[in-house]
Amino acid sequence: MAGTVATVSGRRLKTAVGRSITGWTGPLPPGSIHPSMTSFLKRAQRYSDLVAAGVVVLVVVMMVVPLPPFVLDLMITANISAALAIVIATLYLPRALDFSAFPSLLLLTTLFRLAINISVTRLILLDGDAGHVVAAFGSFVVGGNVVVGLIIFLILVVIQFVVVTNGAGRVAEVGARFTLDAMPGKQMAIDADLNAGQITEEQARERRKEISDEADFYGAMDGASKFVKGDAIAAVLITIVNLVGGIVVGVMQQGMPFGEAAQHFSLLTVGDGLVAQIPALLISVATGIIVTRSTSDKDLGTQLTGQILGQRKAPMVAGVVVCSFALVPALPKLPFLIIGGLLFFGGRALGKMADRQAAEEAAAAALPAPSQLDPSTDSAYRELAIDPLELVIGFGLVPLVDASAGGSLLQRVSAVRKQLAGQLGTVVPKVRIHDEVGLGSHEYVLKVRGTEAARGRVMAGHQLALDPGDAFGQLQGVQTTEPAFGLPATWIAEDARAEAEALGYTVVDAESVIVTHLTETIRSNVAELLTRQDTKELLDGLKDVNEAVVNEVVPDLLSIGEVQRVLQALLAEGVSIKDLGTILEAIGDKARVTRDPALLGEYARQALGRTIVAPHVEADQTLKAIALDPAVEQEVSEAITTTAEGEYLAMAPAQAQALLQALGAQVDEAVSRGRRPVLLCSSRVRRHLRRLCAQALPQLSVCAYNEVTPGINVETIGVVTA
């Protein structure tokens, strides 16, 4: 029944509003909006941009053109009403920034109030009459007593000027300073969240705008609070001018006795001061409320009530203390007993309500609702999230991330992700950059899936000088090791860069050191970063240009997980998977023979032979290679053992160590000649040798003979013998 009534009411309201909009002139249902009012509100909203201009023009007119007493009464009433509405509006604000137009509004209301003071002063001095509102405040409010009126006026000025205005001005000044100081950290947090993929570009843009608006608002409030202080000073001066000028005009121009002139013009002056100071005090209170509001999702009344009444012991203790005042002989007993009793019993009632609510929450916790078990709503599940890539920096490296301080680390990290995507053929996850207290001031840590993968340190005010091989001379600095490749290097002062470059050294700044280290760390761990979701997205992208091969292979021949492991095997050896169509065609052809990802990876390498060998081929189409002695290759082949889980190299440790030493000697000799060697072997032993060399010789490329495409001349520069 309740639902039916609600539906009918909704239809009536919709019908009433629809009729008012279309100009229906018949009888209106009770509570509906009259068509003329709706039309007026629409026109007012349409021309709302002219309101501010109209107010400014009105202020200028009031300062120049004399106003009749009745019009002045309307202006004074509107001034008091507007001030009261502004105060009430500030009580319902959850955030100070929601009233961002308040500084400009404060200026307009101050000018409007000063214009009223000028108009009232003109009428007082010309006619000895400033309207009914001023006369009522001067006679009825203060009982016709000039001394009482002046004292009340001065008290209002003191409250506004000394208490409210000074406090609000100080809070606005401190708030503006703290807001500006916190801007770099907030900007860095937004950039880090954006780079880590926790927020979108649109959300980051909105958060940056909110920070900028907050800084502008508190800066404007810092200046606008000076309007309130100046208004209080102007009120005192205007009151003195009205009082002295009125007595002079009454005695010298109107022929009034001094006592009568003093009584008459003093009451008018006091009335003018009161009608100006009451809205001024309200605006000052609104200013104080605005600048002292903390960020909350509740209005001020709800927030105060919840926080004060939430302390159930406080009213009980206060009630006992207040009741004890009744024991003092000189104090009246009844007021203290009444107030103390209300506080004590009110505190007990709040305690019982809190206990009842706690019992209900405990019972509800014993039987959790399904929504509480939803990972999207349970905060504990959010703690399980792991960032794929993290760059943790010490506090001394924060300026490298802060764009306002000239740091460009964020932009360079984004450029690295684009560069690696073009080279490796997979999109690297976003890098979350954040600081950590436990690190040294200029230390950084690179994490892969929450685990430390690399660590480095840079020197403040220094740059890293590297010897490319043809540098000469010695540099003054701190000897170190370049973190990405382990090369010997020297930290030199920034002003020594020109000298180091003249000697043939390569000099890089701290940002370049970190970015290079990050790039190489990603390269060495990119296979681990490729997830099945990433694989699915790569296959979905391939469908746009080669839908046939995707539909043929996945999921009929191979699952997404098996394709992922093939791609991971390629990435682990630094092979780009950008030509995903060729890879999928190659493994699709062999998928009916075997579904072993390791073997399928070898077939994919054969299809990508030109791409794999191209970086090692010289300009004359010659491949400088290290070969295995046939006896050594036969020994490795015989050591391969086949199990239910695949093939493994079961070579004796002594033999494996001897083979690695022989390989290392050949590689060192080739590098000393300025060559980048490649180990060539049969496809039967290739992947096992690569796995054997992965730790001792990570930079050595191991290729199979069938990966060398026709047209490339192979030149053997070394042979690994037993």
CSV table of C-alpha atoms in Angstrom, one decimal, residues 135-479:
chain,number,residue,atom,x,y,z
A,135,ALA,CA,15.5,54.2,14.3
A,136,ALA,CA,14.2,50.9,15.7
A,137,PHE,CA,17.7,49.6,16.4
A,138,GLY,CA,18.7,52.9,18.0
A,139,SER,CA,15.6,53.2,20.3
A,140,PHE,CA,13.9,49.8,20.8
A,141,VAL,CA,17.0,47.4,20.7
A,142,VAL,CA,19.0,49.4,23.2
A,143,GLY,CA,16.1,51.0,25.1
A,144,GLY,CA,16.8,54.5,23.9
A,145,ASN,CA,19.9,54.6,26.0
A,146,VAL,CA,22.8,56.1,24.1
A,147,VAL,CA,25.5,54.9,26.5
A,148,VAL,CA,24.2,51.3,26.4
A,149,GLY,CA,24.0,51.4,22.7
A,150,LEU,CA,27.5,52.6,22.3
A,151,ILE,CA,28.8,50.0,24.7
A,152,ILE,CA,27.0,47.2,22.8
A,153,PHE,CA,28.3,48.5,19.5
A,154,LEU,CA,31.9,48.6,20.9
A,155,ILE,CA,31.5,45.1,22.3
A,156,LEU,CA,30.4,43.8,18.9
A,157,VAL,CA,33.3,45.5,17.2
A,158,VAL,CA,35.7,44.0,19.8
A,159,ILE,CA,34.2,40.5,19.3
A,160,GLN,CA,34.5,40.8,15.5
A,161,PHE,CA,37.9,42.5,15.3
A,162,VAL,CA,39.8,40.9,18.1
A,163,VAL,CA,38.3,37.5,18.4
A,164,VAL,CA,36.7,36.2,15.2
A,165,THR,CA,38.5,38.2,12.5
A,166,ASN,CA,42.0,37.8,14.0
A,167,GLY,CA,41.5,34.0,14.5
A,168,ALA,CA,40.0,33.5,11.0
A,169,GLY,CA,42.8,35.5,9.4
A,170,ARG,CA,45.5,33.5,11.2
A,171,VAL,CA,43.8,30.2,10.3
A,172,ALA,CA,43.5,31.3,6.6
A,173,GLU,CA,47.1,32.3,6.5
A,174,VAL,CA,48.4,29.0,8.0
A,175,GLY,CA,46.0,27.0,5.8
A,176,ALA,CA,47.3,28.8,2.7
A,177,ARG,CA,50.9,28.2,3.7
A,178,PHE,CA,50.4,24.5,4.5
A,179,THR,CA,48.4,23.9,1.4
A,180,LEU,CA,51.1,25.4,-0.8
A,181,ASP,CA,53.8,23.4,1.0
A,182,ALA,CA,51.9,20.2,0.6
A,183,MET,CA,51.2,20.6,-3.2
A,184,PRO,CA,54.5,18.9,-4.4
A,185,GLY,CA,53.8,15.8,-2.3
A,186,LYS,CA,50.2,15.6,-3.4
A,187,GLN,CA,51.2,16.0,-7.0
A,188,MET,CA,53.8,13.3,-6.7
A,189,ALA,CA,51.3,11.0,-5.1
A,190,ILE,CA,48.9,11.6,-8.0
A,191,ASP,CA,51.6,10.9,-10.6
A,192,ALA,CA,52.7,7.8,-8.7
A,193,ASP,CA,49.1,6.4,-8.6
A,194,LEU,CA,48.6,7.2,-12.3
A,195,ASN,CA,51.9,5.6,-13.2
A,196,ALA,CA,50.9,2.5,-11.1
A,197,GLY,CA,47.6,2.3,-12.9
A,198,GLN,CA,45.5,2.9,-9.7
A,199,ILE,CA,43.7,5.9,-11.2
A,200,THR,CA,42.9,6.9,-14.8
A,201,GLU,CA,44.0,10.0,-16.7
A,202,GLU,CA,40.7,11.6,-16.1
A,203,GLN,CA,40.8,10.9,-12.3
A,204,ALA,CA,44.3,12.3,-12.2
A,205,ARG,CA,43.3,15.4,-14.0
A,206,GLU,CA,40.4,15.9,-11.6
A,207,ARG,CA,42.6,15.4,-8.5
A,208,ARG,CA,45.2,17.9,-9.9
A,209,LYS,CA,42.5,20.4,-10.5
A,210,GLU,CA,41.2,19.9,-6.9
A,211,ILE,CA,44.6,20.5,-5.5
A,212,SER,CA,45.0,23.7,-7.6
A,213,ASP,CA,41.6,24.9,-6.6
A,214,GLU,CA,42.3,24.2,-2.9
A,215,ALA,CA,45.5,26.3,-3.1
A,216,ASP,CA,43.8,29.1,-4.9
A,217,PHE,CA,40.9,29.0,-2.4
A,218,TYR,CA,43.1,29.3,0.7
A,219,GLY,CA,45.3,31.9,-0.9
A,220,ALA,CA,42.1,33.9,-1.7
A,221,MET,CA,40.8,33.4,1.8
A,222,ASP,CA,44.1,34.7,3.3
A,223,GLY,CA,43.6,37.9,1.4
A,224,ALA,CA,39.8,38.1,1.8
A,225,SER,CA,40.1,37.9,5.6
A,226,LYS,CA,41.8,41.4,5.4
A,227,PHE,CA,38.4,42.7,4.1
A,228,VAL,CA,36.7,41.7,7.3
A,229,LYS,CA,39.4,43.4,9.5
A,230,GLY,CA,39.2,46.5,7.4
A,231,ASP,CA,35.4,46.5,7.7
A,232,ALA,CA,35.6,46.5,11.5
A,233,ILE,CA,38.0,49.4,11.5
A,234,ALA,CA,35.8,51.3,9.0
A,235,ALA,CA,32.8,50.7,11.2
A,236,VAL,CA,34.4,52.5,14.2
A,237,LEU,CA,35.5,55.4,12.1
A,238,ILE,CA,32.1,55.8,10.4
A,239,THR,CA,30.4,55.7,13.8
A,240,ILE,CA,32.7,58.5,15.1
A,241,VAL,CA,32.1,60.6,12.0
A,242,ASN,CA,28.3,60.1,12.2
A,243,LEU,CA,28.3,61.0,15.9
A,244,VAL,CA,30.4,64.1,15.6
A,245,GLY,CA,29.1,65.2,12.3
A,246,GLY,CA,25.4,64.7,13.4
A,247,ILE,CA,25.9,66.9,16.5
A,248,VAL,CA,27.6,69.6,14.5
A,249,VAL,CA,24.8,69.6,11.8
A,250,GLY,CA,22.1,69.5,14.5
A,251,VAL,CA,23.5,72.4,16.5
A,252,MET,CA,24.9,74.7,13.8
A,253,GLN,CA,22.6,74.1,10.8
A,254,GLN,CA,19.3,72.9,12.3
A,255,GLY,CA,19.4,75.1,15.5
A,256,MET,CA,18.8,72.2,17.9
A,257,PRO,CA,20.0,72.5,21.5
A,258,PHE,CA,23.2,70.6,22.1
A,259,GLY,CA,21.6,68.0,24.4
A,260,GLU,CA,18.7,67.3,22.0
A,261,ALA,CA,21.1,67.1,19.0
A,262,ALA,CA,23.4,64.7,21.0
A,263,GLN,CA,20.5,62.5,22.0
A,264,HIS,CA,18.9,62.4,18.6
A,265,PHE,CA,22.0,61.8,16.4
A,266,SER,CA,23.6,59.5,18.9
A,267,LEU,CA,20.6,57.1,18.7
A,268,LEU,CA,20.7,57.2,14.9
A,269,THR,CA,24.4,56.6,14.9
A,270,VAL,CA,24.1,53.7,17.3
A,271,GLY,CA,21.3,52.3,15.2
A,272,ASP,CA,23.4,52.6,12.1
A,273,GLY,CA,26.4,50.9,13.8
A,274,LEU,CA,24.2,48.0,15.1
A,275,VAL,CA,22.5,47.3,11.7
A,276,ALA,CA,26.0,47.3,10.1
A,277,GLN,CA,27.8,45.3,12.8
A,278,ILE,CA,25.3,42.5,13.2
A,279,PRO,CA,25.6,41.3,9.5
A,280,ALA,CA,29.3,42.0,9.6
A,281,LEU,CA,29.7,39.8,12.7
A,282,LEU,CA,27.6,37.1,10.9
A,283,ILE,CA,29.9,37.2,7.9
A,284,SER,CA,33.0,37.1,10.2
A,285,VAL,CA,31.6,34.0,11.8
A,286,ALA,CA,31.0,32.4,8.4
A,287,THR,CA,34.6,33.2,7.5
A,288,GLY,CA,35.8,31.5,10.6
A,289,ILE,CA,33.6,28.4,10.0
A,290,ILE,CA,34.8,28.2,6.4
A,291,VAL,CA,38.6,28.3,7.2
A,292,THR,CA,38.3,26.0,10.2
A,293,ARG,CA,36.3,23.3,8.4
A,294,SER,CA,38.2,20.0,8.0
A,295,THR,CA,37.4,17.6,5.1
A,296,SER,CA,34.4,15.4,6.0
A,297,ASP,CA,31.4,13.9,4.4
A,298,LYS,CA,29.1,15.4,7.0
A,299,ASP,CA,27.9,18.9,7.8
A,300,LEU,CA,29.2,20.8,10.8
A,301,GLY,CA,26.1,20.2,13.1
A,302,THR,CA,26.1,16.4,12.4
A,303,GLN,CA,29.9,16.2,12.9
A,304,LEU,CA,29.9,18.1,16.2
A,305,THR,CA,27.0,16.2,17.6
A,306,GLY,CA,28.4,12.8,16.7
A,307,GLN,CA,31.9,13.6,18.1
A,308,ILE,CA,30.7,15.3,21.3
A,309,LEU,CA,28.0,12.8,22.2
A,310,GLY,CA,30.2,9.9,21.2
A,311,GLN,CA,32.2,10.5,24.4
A,312,ARG,CA,29.7,9.1,26.8
A,313,LYS,CA,31.8,9.5,29.9
A,314,ALA,CA,32.4,13.2,29.3
A,315,PRO,CA,28.8,14.4,30.1
A,316,MET,CA,28.6,12.1,33.2
A,317,VAL,CA,31.8,13.5,34.7
A,318,ALA,CA,30.8,17.0,33.8
A,319,GLY,CA,27.4,16.4,35.4
A,320,VAL,CA,29.0,15.3,38.7
A,321,VAL,CA,31.3,18.3,38.8
A,322,VAL,CA,28.5,20.7,38.1
A,323,CYS,CA,26.3,19.2,40.7
A,324,SER,CA,29.1,19.5,43.2
A,325,PHE,CA,29.0,23.3,42.7
A,326,ALA,CA,25.7,23.3,44.4
A,327,LEU,CA,27.5,22.4,47.7
A,328,VAL,CA,29.2,25.8,47.6
A,329,PRO,CA,27.2,28.0,50.1
A,330,ALA,CA,27.4,31.2,48.1
A,331,LEU,CA,26.2,29.7,44.8
A,332,PRO,CA,22.6,29.1,43.8
A,333,LYS,CA,21.8,25.4,44.0
A,334,LEU,CA,18.8,24.9,41.7
A,335,PRO,CA,20.5,25.9,38.3
A,336,PHE,CA,23.6,23.7,39.0
A,337,LEU,CA,21.5,20.8,40.1
A,338,ILE,CA,19.2,21.0,37.0
A,339,ILE,CA,22.1,21.3,34.5
A,340,GLY,CA,24.3,18.7,36.3
A,341,GLY,CA,21.4,16.2,36.5
A,342,LEU,CA,20.7,16.6,32.8
A,343,LEU,CA,24.3,16.0,31.9
A,344,PHE,CA,24.7,13.0,34.2
A,345,PHE,CA,21.5,11.2,33.1
A,346,GLY,CA,22.1,12.2,29.5
A,347,GLY,CA,25.5,10.5,29.6
A,348,ARG,CA,24.0,7.3,31.1
A,349,ALA,CA,21.4,7.2,28.3
A,350,LEU,CA,24.2,7.6,25.7
A,351,GLY,CA,26.1,4.8,27.3
A,352,LYS,CA,23.2,2.4,27.1
A,353,MET,CA,22.6,3.4,23.5
A,354,ALA,CA,26.2,2.7,22.7
A,355,ASP,CA,26.2,-0.7,24.4
A,356,ARG,CA,23.1,-1.7,22.6
A,357,GLN,CA,24.6,-0.6,19.3
A,358,ALA,CA,27.8,-2.5,20.0
A,359,ALA,CA,25.8,-5.7,20.8
A,360,GLU,CA,23.9,-5.4,17.6
A,361,GLU,CA,27.1,-4.9,15.6
A,362,ALA,CA,28.6,-8.0,17.3
A,363,ALA,CA,25.6,-10.1,16.5
A,364,ALA,CA,25.7,-8.9,12.9
A,365,ALA,CA,29.4,-9.7,12.7
A,366,ALA,CA,28.8,-13.3,13.8
A,367,LEU,CA,26.6,-13.8,10.7
A,368,PRO,CA,28.2,-11.6,8.0
A,369,ALA,CA,26.1,-10.5,5.1
A,370,PRO,CA,27.1,-11.7,1.6
A,371,SER,CA,28.2,-8.2,0.7
A,372,GLN,CA,30.8,-8.3,3.5
A,373,LEU,CA,32.3,-11.3,1.9
A,374,ASP,CA,32.6,-9.6,-1.4
A,375,PRO,CA,36.3,-8.9,-2.3
A,376,SER,CA,35.3,-5.7,-3.9
A,377,THR,CA,33.9,-4.3,-0.7
A,378,ASP,CA,36.2,-5.9,1.9
A,379,SER,CA,39.2,-3.7,2.6
A,380,ALA,CA,41.2,-6.8,3.7
A,381,TYR,CA,41.2,-8.1,0.1
A,382,ARG,CA,42.7,-4.9,-1.1
A,383,GLU,CA,45.8,-5.6,1.0
A,384,LEU,CA,46.4,-8.7,-1.1
A,385,ALA,CA,47.1,-6.6,-4.2
A,386,ILE,CA,50.7,-6.7,-5.4
A,387,ASP,CA,52.3,-4.1,-7.7
A,388,PRO,CA,54.0,-5.8,-10.6
A,389,LEU,CA,56.8,-3.2,-10.7
A,390,GLU,CA,57.8,-0.7,-8.0
A,391,LEU,CA,60.5,1.9,-7.8
A,392,VAL,CA,61.0,2.7,-4.1
A,393,ILE,CA,63.1,5.9,-3.5
A,394,GLY,CA,64.6,7.6,-0.5
A,395,PHE,CA,63.5,11.0,0.5
A,396,GLY,CA,66.5,12.7,-1.1
A,397,LEU,CA,65.4,11.5,-4.5
A,398,VAL,CA,61.8,12.9,-4.3
A,399,PRO,CA,62.8,16.0,-6.3
A,400,LEU,CA,63.6,13.8,-9.2
A,401,VAL,CA,59.9,12.8,-9.3
A,402,ASP,CA,58.5,16.3,-8.6
A,403,ALA,CA,57.9,18.0,-11.9
A,404,SER,CA,57.5,21.4,-10.2
A,405,ALA,CA,61.1,21.0,-8.9
A,406,GLY,CA,62.4,20.2,-12.4
A,407,GLY,CA,62.3,16.4,-12.0
A,408,SER,CA,61.5,14.3,-15.1
A,409,LEU,CA,61.7,10.8,-13.7
A,410,LEU,CA,58.0,10.1,-14.2
A,411,GLN,CA,58.1,11.1,-17.8
A,412,ARG,CA,61.2,9.1,-18.5
A,413,VAL,CA,59.8,6.0,-16.9
A,414,SER,CA,56.7,6.4,-19.1
A,415,ALA,CA,59.1,6.7,-22.1
A,416,VAL,CA,60.9,3.5,-21.0
A,417,ARG,CA,57.6,1.6,-21.0
A,418,LYS,CA,56.8,2.8,-24.6
A,419,GLN,CA,60.3,1.9,-25.7
A,420,LEU,CA,60.2,-1.6,-24.3
A,421,ALA,CA,56.8,-2.2,-25.7
A,422,GLY,CA,58.2,-1.4,-29.2
A,423,GLN,CA,61.3,-3.6,-28.6
A,424,LEU,CA,59.9,-6.6,-26.8
A,425,GLY,CA,56.4,-6.6,-28.2
A,426,THR,CA,54.6,-6.7,-24.8
A,427,VAL,CA,53.2,-3.9,-22.7
A,428,VAL,CA,55.2,-3.6,-19.5
A,429,PRO,CA,53.0,-3.0,-16.4
A,430,LYS,CA,53.0,0.5,-15.0
A,431,VAL,CA,55.7,1.3,-12.5
A,432,ARG,CA,54.5,2.5,-9.1
A,433,ILE,CA,57.0,5.1,-7.7
A,434,HIS,CA,56.8,5.9,-4.0
A,435,ASP,CA,59.2,6.9,-1.2
A,436,GLU,CA,60.0,4.8,1.9
A,437,VAL,CA,61.4,5.9,5.2
A,438,GLY,CA,63.6,2.9,5.7
A,439,LEU,CA,65.8,3.6,2.7
A,440,GLY,CA,68.8,5.9,2.6
A,441,SER,CA,68.3,9.4,1.4
A,442,HIS,CA,69.7,8.7,-2.0
A,443,GLU,CA,69.1,5.0,-2.3
A,444,TYR,CA,66.5,3.2,-4.5
A,445,VAL,CA,65.1,-0.3,-4.7
A,446,LEU,CA,63.5,-1.9,-7.7
A,447,LYS,CA,60.8,-4.5,-6.9
A,448,VAL,CA,59.2,-7.1,-9.1
A,449,ARG,CA,55.9,-8.4,-7.7
A,450,GLY,CA,56.7,-7.1,-4.3
A,451,THR,CA,60.1,-8.7,-4.0
A,452,GLU,CA,63.4,-6.7,-4.3
A,453,ALA,CA,65.0,-7.4,-7.6
A,454,ALA,CA,67.8,-4.7,-7.6
A,455,ARG,CA,69.1,-1.9,-5.5
A,456,GLY,CA,71.3,1.1,-6.2
A,457,ARG,CA,72.5,4.4,-4.8
A,458,VAL,CA,73.3,7.8,-6.4
A,459,MET,CA,75.3,10.6,-4.9
A,460,ALA,CA,73.7,14.0,-4.3
A,461,GLY,CA,75.2,16.7,-6.5
A,462,HIS,CA,77.3,14.2,-8.5
A,463,GLN,CA,77.1,12.6,-11.9
A,464,LEU,CA,78.4,9.2,-13.1
A,465,ALA,CA,81.3,9.0,-15.5
A,466,LEU,CA,81.8,5.8,-17.5
A,467,ASP,CA,84.9,4.8,-19.6
A,468,PRO,CA,83.6,3.7,-23.0
A,469,GLY,CA,87.0,2.1,-23.7
A,470,ASP,CA,88.9,5.0,-25.3
A,471,ALA,CA,89.0,7.5,-22.5
A,472,PHE,CA,92.3,8.8,-21.2
A,473,GLY,CA,93.4,10.4,-18.0
A,474,GLN,CA,92.2,10.0,-14.4
A,475,LEU,CA,89.1,11.6,-12.8
A,476,GLN,CA,88.9,13.0,-9.3
A,477,GLY,CA,85.8,11.4,-7.6
A,478,VAL,CA,84.4,8.4,-5.9
A,479,GLN,CA,85.0,5.1,-7.5
